[in-house]
Amino acid sequence: MAAEPEVLDELRRLRAQVPQLTGALVTGAEGTVLAQDTPGVDPEAMAALVAAAHGAAVRLAELTGQGAVGELLVRGAHGYVATYAAGGSAVLTLLAEDRVNLGRLLMEGRRAGARVGELVDAHRAAAAAAHPKPARPGKPPAKPVGARTRTARVARTTNGNARTTTDS
């Protein structure tokens, strides 16, 4: 991913702002790792769980009428896992010690999620523009204007030579 260096810079900046962060991960909503700084944690396994948790949160918010998911917070015995929607197709996940200032974590996470979302969305838009999807295979090209048109069908009539019987 070409945006990865910029995303990693944002993760480093975030870790400088919130020193109690122990890891940061950016994934696609489908669970692919886009950028990671997660020492001691398997980023692929974490990405798969983040995708599942985020998907469940999205469904829960829809079901209860709460609107779009902005964040998901899990508090464990040793700290926090916070996920943030990052643009239209990514998720930012932060790992933090239990002594983190939770307000600071939430505020900085929201800001970083918005910035990461901008970077990822811009990169994906540029990639889509550079490599447009080809037309669907097997579909014939559209006919040009002025192409041959059909004439209206005339209803068939019965054969005039058909026999009829009459009572005599």
Short mmCIF file of N, CA and C in Angstrom, two decimals, residues 67 83 112-113 158 163:
data_model
loop_
_atom_site.label_atom_id
_atom_site.label_comp_id
_atom_site.label_asym_id
_atom_site.label_seq_id
_atom_site.Cartn_x
_atom_site.Cartn_y
_atom_site.Cartn_z
N GLY A 67 -27.07 4.37 14.44
CA GLY A 67 -26.33 5.05 13.37
C GLY A 67 -25.00 4.38 13.10
N THR A 83 -11.18 0.46 18.94
CA THR A 83 -11.21 0.50 17.49
C THR A 83 -12.03 1.70 17.04
N ALA A 112 -7.05 10.53 15.10
CA ALA A 112 -6.17 9.69 14.27
C ALA A 112 -7.00 8.83 13.31
N GLY A 113 -8.14 8.33 13.76
CA GLY A 113 -9.00 7.55 12.88
C GLY A 113 -9.45 8.36 11.67
N THR A 158 -54.58 -16.45 -40.26
CA THR A 158 -54.72 -17.88 -40.57
C THR A 158 -54.67 -18.07 -42.07
N ARG A 163 -59.55 -25.51 -44.67
CA ARG A 163 -60.88 -26.09 -44.90
C ARG A 163 -61.80 -25.76 -43.76
#
